[in-house]
XYZ file of C-alpha atoms in Angstrom:
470
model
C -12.527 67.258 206.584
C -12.646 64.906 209.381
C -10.019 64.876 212.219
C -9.032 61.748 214.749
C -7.463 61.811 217.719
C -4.486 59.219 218.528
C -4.324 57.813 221.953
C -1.312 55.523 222.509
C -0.828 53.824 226.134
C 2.067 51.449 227.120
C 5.008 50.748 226.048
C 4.047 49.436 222.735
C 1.172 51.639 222.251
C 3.994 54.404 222.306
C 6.173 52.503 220.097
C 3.522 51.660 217.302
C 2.654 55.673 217.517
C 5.713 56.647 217.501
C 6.492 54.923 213.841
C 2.967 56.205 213.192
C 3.344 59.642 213.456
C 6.870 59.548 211.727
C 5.527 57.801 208.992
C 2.615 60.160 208.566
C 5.258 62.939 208.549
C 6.483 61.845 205.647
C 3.724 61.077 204.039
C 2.206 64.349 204.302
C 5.778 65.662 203.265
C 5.412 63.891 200.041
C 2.242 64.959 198.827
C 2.484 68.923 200.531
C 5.134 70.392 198.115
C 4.573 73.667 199.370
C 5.157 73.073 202.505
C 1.790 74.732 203.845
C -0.607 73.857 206.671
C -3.547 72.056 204.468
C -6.639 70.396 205.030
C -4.939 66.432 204.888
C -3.076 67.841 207.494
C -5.488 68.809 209.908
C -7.201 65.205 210.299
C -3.968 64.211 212.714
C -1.780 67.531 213.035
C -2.729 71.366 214.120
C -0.875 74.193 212.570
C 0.769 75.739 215.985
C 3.115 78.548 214.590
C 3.734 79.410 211.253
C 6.726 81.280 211.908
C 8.290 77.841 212.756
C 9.678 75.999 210.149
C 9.633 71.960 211.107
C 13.359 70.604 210.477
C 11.907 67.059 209.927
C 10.192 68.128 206.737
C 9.806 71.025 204.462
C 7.127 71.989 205.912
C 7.121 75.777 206.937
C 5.122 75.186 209.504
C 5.501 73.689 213.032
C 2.694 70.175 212.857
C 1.571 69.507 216.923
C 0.102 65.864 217.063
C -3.328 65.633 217.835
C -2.166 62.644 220.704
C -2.708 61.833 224.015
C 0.412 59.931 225.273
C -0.239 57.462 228.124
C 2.593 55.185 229.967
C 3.182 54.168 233.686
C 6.835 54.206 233.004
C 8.563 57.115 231.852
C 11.476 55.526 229.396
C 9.564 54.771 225.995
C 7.943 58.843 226.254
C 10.525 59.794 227.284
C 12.984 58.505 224.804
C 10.705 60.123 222.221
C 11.013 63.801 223.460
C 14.682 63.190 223.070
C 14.281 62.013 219.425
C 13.877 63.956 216.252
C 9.914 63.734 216.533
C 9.927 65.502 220.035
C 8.547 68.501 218.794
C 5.627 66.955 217.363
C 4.281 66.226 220.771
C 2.640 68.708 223.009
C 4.326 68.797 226.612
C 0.947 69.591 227.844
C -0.627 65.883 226.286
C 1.474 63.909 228.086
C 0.732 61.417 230.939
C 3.746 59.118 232.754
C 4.340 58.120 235.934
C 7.598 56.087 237.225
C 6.522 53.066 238.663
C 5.058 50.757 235.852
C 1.934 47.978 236.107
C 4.168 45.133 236.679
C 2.446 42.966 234.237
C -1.069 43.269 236.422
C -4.073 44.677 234.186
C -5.634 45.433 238.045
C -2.692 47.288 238.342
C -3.049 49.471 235.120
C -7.104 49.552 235.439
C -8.227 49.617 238.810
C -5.263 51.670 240.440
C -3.546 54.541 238.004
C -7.290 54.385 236.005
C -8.752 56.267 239.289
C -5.431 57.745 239.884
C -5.538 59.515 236.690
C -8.809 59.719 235.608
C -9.370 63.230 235.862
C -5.899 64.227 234.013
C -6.627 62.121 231.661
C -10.518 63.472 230.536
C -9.171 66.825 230.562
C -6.148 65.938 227.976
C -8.781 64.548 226.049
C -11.065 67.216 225.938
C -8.235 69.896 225.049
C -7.249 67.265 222.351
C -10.558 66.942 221.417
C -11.197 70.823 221.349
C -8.569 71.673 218.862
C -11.146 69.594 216.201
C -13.448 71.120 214.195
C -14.833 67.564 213.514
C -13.994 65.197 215.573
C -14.798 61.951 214.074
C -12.370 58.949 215.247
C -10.553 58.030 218.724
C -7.535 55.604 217.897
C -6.667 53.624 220.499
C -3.068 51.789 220.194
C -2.265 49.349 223.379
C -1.003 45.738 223.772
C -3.088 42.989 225.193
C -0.178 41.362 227.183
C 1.342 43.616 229.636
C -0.383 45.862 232.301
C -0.750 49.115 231.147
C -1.624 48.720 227.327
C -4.428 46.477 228.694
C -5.629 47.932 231.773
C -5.142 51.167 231.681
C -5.794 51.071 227.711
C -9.135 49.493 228.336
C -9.900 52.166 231.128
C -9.612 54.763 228.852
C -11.348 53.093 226.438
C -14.264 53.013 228.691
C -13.820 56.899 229.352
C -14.039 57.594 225.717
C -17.614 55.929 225.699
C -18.806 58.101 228.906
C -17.295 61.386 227.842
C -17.759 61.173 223.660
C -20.221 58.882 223.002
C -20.561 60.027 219.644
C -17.335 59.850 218.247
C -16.446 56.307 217.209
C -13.600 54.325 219.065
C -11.209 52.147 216.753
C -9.061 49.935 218.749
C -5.561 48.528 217.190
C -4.900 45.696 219.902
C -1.471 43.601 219.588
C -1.603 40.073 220.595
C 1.059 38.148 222.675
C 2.048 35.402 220.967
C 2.380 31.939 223.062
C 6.088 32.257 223.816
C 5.595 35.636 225.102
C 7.819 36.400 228.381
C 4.688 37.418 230.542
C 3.428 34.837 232.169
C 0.574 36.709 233.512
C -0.247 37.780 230.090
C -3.356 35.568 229.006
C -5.215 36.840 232.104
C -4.175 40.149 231.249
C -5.342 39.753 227.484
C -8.771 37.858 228.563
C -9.923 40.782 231.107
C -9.050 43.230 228.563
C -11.056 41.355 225.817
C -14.039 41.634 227.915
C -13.671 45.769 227.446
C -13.126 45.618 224.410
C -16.174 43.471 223.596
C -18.626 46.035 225.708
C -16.876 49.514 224.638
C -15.099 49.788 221.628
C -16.678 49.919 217.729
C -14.068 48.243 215.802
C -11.056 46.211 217.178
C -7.928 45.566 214.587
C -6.894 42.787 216.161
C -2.584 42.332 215.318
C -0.216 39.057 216.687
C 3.208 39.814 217.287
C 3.953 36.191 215.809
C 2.659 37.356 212.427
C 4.885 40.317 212.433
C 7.738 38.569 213.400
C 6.938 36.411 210.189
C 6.346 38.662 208.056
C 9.424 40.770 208.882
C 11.655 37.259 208.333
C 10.379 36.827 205.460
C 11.347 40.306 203.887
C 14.549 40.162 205.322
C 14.839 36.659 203.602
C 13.906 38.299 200.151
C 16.257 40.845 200.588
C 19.556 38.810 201.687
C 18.413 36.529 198.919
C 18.987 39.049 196.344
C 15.836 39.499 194.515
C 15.155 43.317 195.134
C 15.337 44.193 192.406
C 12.118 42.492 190.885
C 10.365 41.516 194.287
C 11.412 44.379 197.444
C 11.811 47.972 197.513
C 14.588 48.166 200.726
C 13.505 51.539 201.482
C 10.097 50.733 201.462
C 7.550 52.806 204.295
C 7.305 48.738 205.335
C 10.671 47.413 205.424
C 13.108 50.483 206.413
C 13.145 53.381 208.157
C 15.677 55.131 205.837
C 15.111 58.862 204.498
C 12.734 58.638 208.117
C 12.598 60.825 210.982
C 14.785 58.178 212.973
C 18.228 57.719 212.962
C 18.492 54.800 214.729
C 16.484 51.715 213.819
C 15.424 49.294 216.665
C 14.258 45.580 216.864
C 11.069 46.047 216.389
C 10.521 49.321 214.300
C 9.898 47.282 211.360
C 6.818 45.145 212.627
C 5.634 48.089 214.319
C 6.269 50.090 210.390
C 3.564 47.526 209.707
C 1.253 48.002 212.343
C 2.006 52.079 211.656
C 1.139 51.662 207.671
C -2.504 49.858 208.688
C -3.589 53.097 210.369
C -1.805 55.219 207.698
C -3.909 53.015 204.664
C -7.156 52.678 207.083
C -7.243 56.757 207.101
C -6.183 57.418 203.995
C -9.848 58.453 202.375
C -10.187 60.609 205.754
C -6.994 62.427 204.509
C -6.858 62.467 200.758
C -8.911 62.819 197.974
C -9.824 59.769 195.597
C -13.071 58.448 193.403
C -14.003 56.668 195.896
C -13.734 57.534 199.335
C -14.614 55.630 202.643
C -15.312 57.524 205.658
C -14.482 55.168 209.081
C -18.098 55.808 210.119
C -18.915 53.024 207.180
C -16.262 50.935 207.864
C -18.477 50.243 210.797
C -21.725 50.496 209.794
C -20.765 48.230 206.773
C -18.505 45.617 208.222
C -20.152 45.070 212.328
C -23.467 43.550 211.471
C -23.601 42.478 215.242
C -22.253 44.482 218.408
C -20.216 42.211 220.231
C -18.524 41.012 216.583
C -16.794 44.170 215.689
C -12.963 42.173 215.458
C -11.764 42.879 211.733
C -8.645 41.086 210.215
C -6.847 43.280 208.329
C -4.040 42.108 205.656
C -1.585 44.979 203.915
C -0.559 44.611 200.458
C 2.392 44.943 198.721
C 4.416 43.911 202.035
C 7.212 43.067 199.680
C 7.271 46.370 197.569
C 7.059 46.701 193.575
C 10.107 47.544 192.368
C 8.552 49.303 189.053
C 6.428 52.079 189.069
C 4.060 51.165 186.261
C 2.437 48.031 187.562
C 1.132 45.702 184.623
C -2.560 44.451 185.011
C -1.157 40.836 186.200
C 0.556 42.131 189.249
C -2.494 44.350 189.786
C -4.335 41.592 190.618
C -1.658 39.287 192.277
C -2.365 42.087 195.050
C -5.622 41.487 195.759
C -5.152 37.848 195.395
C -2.663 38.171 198.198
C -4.763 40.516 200.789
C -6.871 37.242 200.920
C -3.859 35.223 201.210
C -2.681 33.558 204.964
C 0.630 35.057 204.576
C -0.219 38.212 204.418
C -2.865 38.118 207.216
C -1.609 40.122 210.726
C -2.900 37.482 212.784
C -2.475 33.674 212.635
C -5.073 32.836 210.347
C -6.833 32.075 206.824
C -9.841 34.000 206.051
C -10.019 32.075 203.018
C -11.191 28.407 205.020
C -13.324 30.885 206.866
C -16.758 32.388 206.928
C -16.817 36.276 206.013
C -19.170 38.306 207.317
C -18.540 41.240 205.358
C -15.289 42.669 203.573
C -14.058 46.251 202.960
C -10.906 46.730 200.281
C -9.108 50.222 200.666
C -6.863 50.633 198.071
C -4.384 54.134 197.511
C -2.980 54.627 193.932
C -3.812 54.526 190.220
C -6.243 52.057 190.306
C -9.896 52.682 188.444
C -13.509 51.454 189.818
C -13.452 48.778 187.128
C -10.247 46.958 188.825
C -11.541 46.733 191.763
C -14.753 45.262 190.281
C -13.103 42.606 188.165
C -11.062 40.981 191.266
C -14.065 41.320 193.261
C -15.863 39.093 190.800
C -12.673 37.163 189.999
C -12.244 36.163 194.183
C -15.927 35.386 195.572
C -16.456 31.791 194.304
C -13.239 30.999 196.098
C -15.009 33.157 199.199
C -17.930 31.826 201.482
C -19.721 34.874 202.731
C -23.019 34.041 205.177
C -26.114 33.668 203.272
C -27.935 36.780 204.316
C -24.777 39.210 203.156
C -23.555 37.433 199.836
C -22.835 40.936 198.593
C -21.101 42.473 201.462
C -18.353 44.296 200.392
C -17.118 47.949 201.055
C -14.512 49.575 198.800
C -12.715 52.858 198.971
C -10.390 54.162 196.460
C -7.721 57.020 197.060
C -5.979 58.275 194.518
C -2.618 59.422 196.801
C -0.538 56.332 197.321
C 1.769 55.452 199.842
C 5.420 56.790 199.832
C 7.415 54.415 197.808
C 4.678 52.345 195.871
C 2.379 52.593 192.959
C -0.272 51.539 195.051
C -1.179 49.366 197.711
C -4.349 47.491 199.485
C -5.797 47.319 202.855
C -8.450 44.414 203.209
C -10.711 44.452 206.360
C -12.654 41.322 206.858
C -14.940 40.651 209.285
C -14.579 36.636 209.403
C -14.571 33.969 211.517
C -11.160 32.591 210.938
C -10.461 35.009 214.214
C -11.593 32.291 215.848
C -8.537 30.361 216.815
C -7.072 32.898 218.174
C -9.765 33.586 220.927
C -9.743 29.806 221.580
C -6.353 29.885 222.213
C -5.988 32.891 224.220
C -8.603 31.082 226.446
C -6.984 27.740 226.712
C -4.076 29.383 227.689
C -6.054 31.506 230.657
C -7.440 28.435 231.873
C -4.218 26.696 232.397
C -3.229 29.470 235.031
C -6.769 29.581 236.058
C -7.678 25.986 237.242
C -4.507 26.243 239.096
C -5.331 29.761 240.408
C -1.507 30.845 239.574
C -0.623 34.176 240.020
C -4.080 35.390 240.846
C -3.278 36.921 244.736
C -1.004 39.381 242.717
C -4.611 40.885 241.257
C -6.977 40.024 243.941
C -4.794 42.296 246.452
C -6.027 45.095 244.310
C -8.597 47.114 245.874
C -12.091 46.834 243.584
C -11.101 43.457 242.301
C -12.725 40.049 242.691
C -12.429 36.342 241.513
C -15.389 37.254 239.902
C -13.953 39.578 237.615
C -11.664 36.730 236.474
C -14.968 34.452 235.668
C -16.913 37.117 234.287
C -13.999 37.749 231.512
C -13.705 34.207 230.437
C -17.564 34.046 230.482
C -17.778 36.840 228.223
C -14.660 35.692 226.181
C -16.393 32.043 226.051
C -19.591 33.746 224.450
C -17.750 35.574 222.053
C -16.826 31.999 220.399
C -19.883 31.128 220.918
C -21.320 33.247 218.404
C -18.312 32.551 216.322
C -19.271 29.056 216.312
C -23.275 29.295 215.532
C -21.981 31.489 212.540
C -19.592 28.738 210.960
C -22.262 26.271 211.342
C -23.976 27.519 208.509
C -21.325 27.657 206.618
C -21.262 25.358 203.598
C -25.157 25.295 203.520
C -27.262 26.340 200.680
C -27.429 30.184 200.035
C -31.036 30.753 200.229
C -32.650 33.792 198.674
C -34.768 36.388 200.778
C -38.430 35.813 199.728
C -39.365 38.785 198.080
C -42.063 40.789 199.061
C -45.933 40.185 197.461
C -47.502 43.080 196.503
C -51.701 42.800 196.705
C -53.455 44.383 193.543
């Protein structure tokens, strides 16, 4: 069995892990009846004590995180000691200082990255010791503010010095354009240069497509239909039966955000017929270094209210992971070019399901000619807490696009006029050029984006096969 490693910096890193590791809880709580330290467990939690019984399960055991907690203020880490998962967290794993990044990536990556770069490769390594098989880093930061970006990215860097084998899985959130940091876009820009050199696979996640699809299962539910359409205590919708008490703002769009990771590790965890490890996510799906950005789209979001799910609704699912609305970033993979596509689904569903909607959705799916049969799939046979089964759908395609294209009109807007940019070039260690350098390697990023969609809608052409002299 496999293990990963969580690393969660900034405020929203620490509030997506937080949900994370709750909802992990209870999975695990669902499926461990006994209540025993077990293999599934050991991929994200070590058995500390087993004299300890943990009061936010059954389990008669005491489950430490295997997380590194990372913020430059101390009230979102702090907040969680004082909650009912505090005793999931090692004291010893913990880095905070008082201060903040004020919104500056510099800030976050040039000044408390050198500050607490030693303290922060030896919490890694003791994380990293207590695996037998260390397989994954997770890496959950925002793009927007200072820390999750610049002090995310620096550690993302770290990773690739000090474990270059293990792979490094990156769930970035997005600002969307209303966002109340003005600074963000050149925050998100110089982080998307890191993430371009140093990390394996990105998850890239908008905070305007939570926020969507959030309304729109509150909309279901006030309407009255939960009965046939929503489960309200859904792992997605609700933190009820949960280790928290109190539910915030934005617990249920970071629920979402919590249940990608949950479904993306699910093979790693459980058994099924047909497992996927994460080291072929990446082999299978990143054809090219630099385009390594997945779209990912959960299904149900609105939860089955019956537990025996006819055939029909079977495949409404996987008509619906390809669907805009149930996308996590602004976009439509379907008007798009794929690259390659990975389906993990959890639950009662057989090999010969997932065949038939695989054949039923490629002719309305344009794949590049040279990978017309580029798809992954992994079945696992535990599903989610709550539903009959569910579907995570990975797609390397170009419809990410727009989103790059807009994150750099709206850095050149602040750029031309050179707003803002004394509050990062008083930093010590950076330059204008580090500004031109980002948007340079943002700008090629397109780029490459853009040679792929002009083939699309050309003729597939056939390899030549091989002639064999006689």
């Amino acid at each position: 069995m496999t293990q990963s490693v969580v690393v969660q910096v900034g405020q929203c890193g620490n509030q997506v892990g937080c949900r994370f590791w709750d909802l992990a809880l209870r999975e695990h709580a669902a499926v461990n009846k006994k209540g025993m330290y077990d293999e599934a467990l050991s991929s994200f939690f070590r058995n500390v004590d087993t004299r300890v019984v943990c009061l936010l399960t059954e389990f008669k055991f005491f489950p430490f995180s295997k997380a590194l907690l990372i913020d430059m203020e101390e009230g979102v880490v702090n907040e969680i000691l004082q909650g009912p998962l505090r005793d999931v967290f090692d004291s010893k794993q913990l880095i905070t200082d008082v201060s903040g990044s004020g919104n500056n990536w510099a800030v976050g990556h040039k000044i408390y990255g050198c500050q607490y770069r030693e303290n922060i490769v030896e919490k890694l390594r003791k994380t990293a010791e207590h695996c037998d098989s260390l397989q994954c880093f997770f890496i959950i930061h925002s793009m927007g503010g200072g820390t999750g970006s610049g002090l995310g990215t620096f550690v993302l860097n770290l990773l690739e010095e000090e474990f270059p084998e293990v792979y490094r899985f990156v769930t970035s959130v997005y600002p969307s354009g209303e966002d109340d940091v003005i600074t963000s876009p050149y925050n998100s820009v110089l982080a998307m240069k890191e993430l371009n050199e140093h990390a394996d696979c990105v998850l890239p996640i908008e905070n305007e497509s939570l926020f969507e699809i959030v309304n729109k299962i509150h909309q279901m539910i006030n309407s009255g239909k939960l009965g046939s359409t929503v489960k309200q205590n859904s792992l997605v919708t609700s933190s009820a039966g949960s280790a928290k008490t109190q539910v915030k703002p934005f617990d249920a769009m970071n629920n979402i955000v919590a249940n990608l990771l949950l479904n993306l590790t699910s093979s790693a965890r459980f058994e099924g017929s047909l497992n996927m490890d994460l080291n072929e996510i990446s082999m299978n799906l990143v054809p090219f270094p630099r385009l390594h950005y997945l779209v990912s789209s959960l299904t149900p979001l609105y939860t089955l209210a019956d537990v025996n799910v006819p055939s029909r609704r079977l495949d409404q699912m996987f008509s619906d992971a390809f669907s805009r609305d149930h996308q996590l970033i602004q976009a439509d993979p379907k008007h798009s070019l794929y690259l390659a596509c990975a389906l993990l689904v959890r639950g009662n569903v057989q090999v010969s399901d997932l065949r038939r909607n695989i054949e039923r959705l490629k002719p309305s799916l344009q794949f590049v000619s040279w990978n017309q049969e580029g798809w992954k799939t992994g079945l696992c046979s535990v599903p989610p807490v709550g539903h009959s089964h569910s579907l995570l759908a990975l797609a390397n395609n170009t419809c990410v696009k727009p989103t790059f294209i807009e994150l750099k009109d709206r850095f050149m807007k602040l750029y031309k006029k050179k707003a803002h940019l004394h509050h990062y070039l008083q930093i010590d260690g950076m330059e204008q050029s580090c500004f031109s350098e980002a948007v340079s390697s943002l700008s090629d990023l397109i780029e490459e984006y853009n040679e792929l969609d002009a083939t699309k809608g050309g003729p597939r052409v056939d390899p030549s096969r091989l002639k064999i002299a006689v």
